Phi, psi and omega in degrees: 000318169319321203275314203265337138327308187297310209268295173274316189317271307222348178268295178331295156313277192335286175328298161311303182300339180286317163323312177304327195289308188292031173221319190325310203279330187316298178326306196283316170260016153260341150298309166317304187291328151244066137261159186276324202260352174092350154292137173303294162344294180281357160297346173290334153253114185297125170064050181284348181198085178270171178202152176227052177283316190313315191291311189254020169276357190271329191243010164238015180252123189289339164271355183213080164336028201312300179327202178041327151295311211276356162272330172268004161281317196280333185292299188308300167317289167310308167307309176314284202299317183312288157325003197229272196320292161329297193298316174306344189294310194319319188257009158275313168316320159267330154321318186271344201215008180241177193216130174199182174273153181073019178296307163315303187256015161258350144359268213279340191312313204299346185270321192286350152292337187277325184312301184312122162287153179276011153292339174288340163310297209320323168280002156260001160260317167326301192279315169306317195248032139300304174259027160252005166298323179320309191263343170219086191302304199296028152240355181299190147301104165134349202250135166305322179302315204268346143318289182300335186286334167304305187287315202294304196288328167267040173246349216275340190264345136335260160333311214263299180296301180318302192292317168001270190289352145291309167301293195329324179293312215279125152315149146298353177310323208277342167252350168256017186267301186308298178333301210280315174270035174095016182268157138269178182289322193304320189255342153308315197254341182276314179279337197232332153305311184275312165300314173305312178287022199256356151266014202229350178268296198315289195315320173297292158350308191285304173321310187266024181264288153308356161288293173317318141325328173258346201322160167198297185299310195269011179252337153337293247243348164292286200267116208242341171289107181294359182269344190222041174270169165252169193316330186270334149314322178289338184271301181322322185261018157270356191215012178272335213236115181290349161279353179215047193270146195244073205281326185324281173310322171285313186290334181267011174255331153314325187268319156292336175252031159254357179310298158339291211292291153318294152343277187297339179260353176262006173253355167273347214280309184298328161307297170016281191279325181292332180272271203327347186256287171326331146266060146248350178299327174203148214224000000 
């Protein structure tokens, strides 16, 4: 038992305790979510009186719309990934399979814009779709499209390098076989490019869902409307007022909107590891 502890058991132990460490805060806030008085405190003895009035207070309380957050996080969420996945495709593709001037240095451009935080953006983001409500409400300050498009455009330079060094694995044997029987690039990159790259469209997609998803400053500081915040704004004004903070009602609204999140990383995870690893082979 000794011989076999030392050599196996003690990866066994490790293992377990990290589990343990990673379910705790899961517990304590799903203990948070049925307690009755709606305090964190009294969440330390875990589940003594759970009740799951917090769960049907999310879809009935009339002053905090959650159904509505948690549908413009997904309208939003979605929308996004899709756009982040296309444009990024589009333009890994060319990046990967055209030869042209400035290819190179829009590279590196594309890295060296990514160096800058995107806090440094905000107040120029704030003021452009300021002044484009005037002249385009629907892409302006308050419309959810000029959200996503805010989201599109910094994702693009990321995205757009990571699917690179993925395309870069697909021989080329493989667009000049489609060339040669009547294909175009359009249907070289649609029929034949994308079904292969397809554990590296899910990452970006999954990746860029969940950001949007976690988002809390540019979806504030865009959507100025309370009928059309997403969840991590709308969940912010159950715990913004210090006289009427509801940590109870955040926590079973936090635990309802990571469900997606789950849900999609537990039917993804094998694309997961492949897009991620396989466009790290060439850059």
């Amino acid at each position: 038992m000794g011989r076999w502890f030392l050599r196996y058991g003690w990866r066994h132990a490790v293992g377990v305790a990290a589990v343990a460490v990673a379910l705790f805060p899961l517990l304590f806030v799903l203990a948070a979510s049925t307690n009755p008085s709606g305090t964190l405190t009294g969440s330390n003895d875990l589940f003594t009186e759970p009740t799951p009035a917090h769960y049907l207070a999310l879809f009935t309380d009339p002053l905090h719309p959650f159904p509505s957050w948690f549908a413009n996080s997904m309208i939003i969420g979605l929308t996004t990934a899709a756009g982040s996945v296309f444009l990024g495709a589009c333009a890994a593709y060319a990046f990967s399979r055209f030869t042209f001037t400035g290819r190179r240095a829009g590279l590196l451009v594309l890295v060296f814009v990514q160096l800058f935080p995107q806090l440094l953006a905000y107040v120029a983001i704030f003021l452009l779709l300021s002044a484009l409500k005037d002249v385009f409400p629907a892409i302006g300050l308050g419309s959810r499209l000029g959200l996503v498009m805010v989201y599109l455009g910094g994702a693009l330079g990321v995205n757009t390098y990571l699917m690179k060094g993925f395309f870069d694995t697909v021989p080329r044997e493989l667009d000049e076989s489609a060339q040669i029987d009547g294909a175009s690039h359009a249907q070289v990159f649609f029929r034949v490019l994308l079904p292969l790259v397809a554990p590296i469209l899910v990452v970006v997609g999954l990746f860029s869902f969940v950001a949007t998803l976690n988002d809390f400053v540019i979806a504030g500081l865009v959507l100025t409307d309370p009928d059309q915040q997403t969840l991590a704004v709308g969940l912010y004004q159950l715990v913004s007022d210090k006289l009427g903070q509801n940590w109870g009602l955040f926590a079973a609204g936090a635990l309802v909107g990571a469900l997606p999140v789950l849900v999609l990383f537990q039917f993804l995870q094998r694309f997961i590891v492949g897009g991620l690893t396989s466009g790290a082979v060439k850059g």
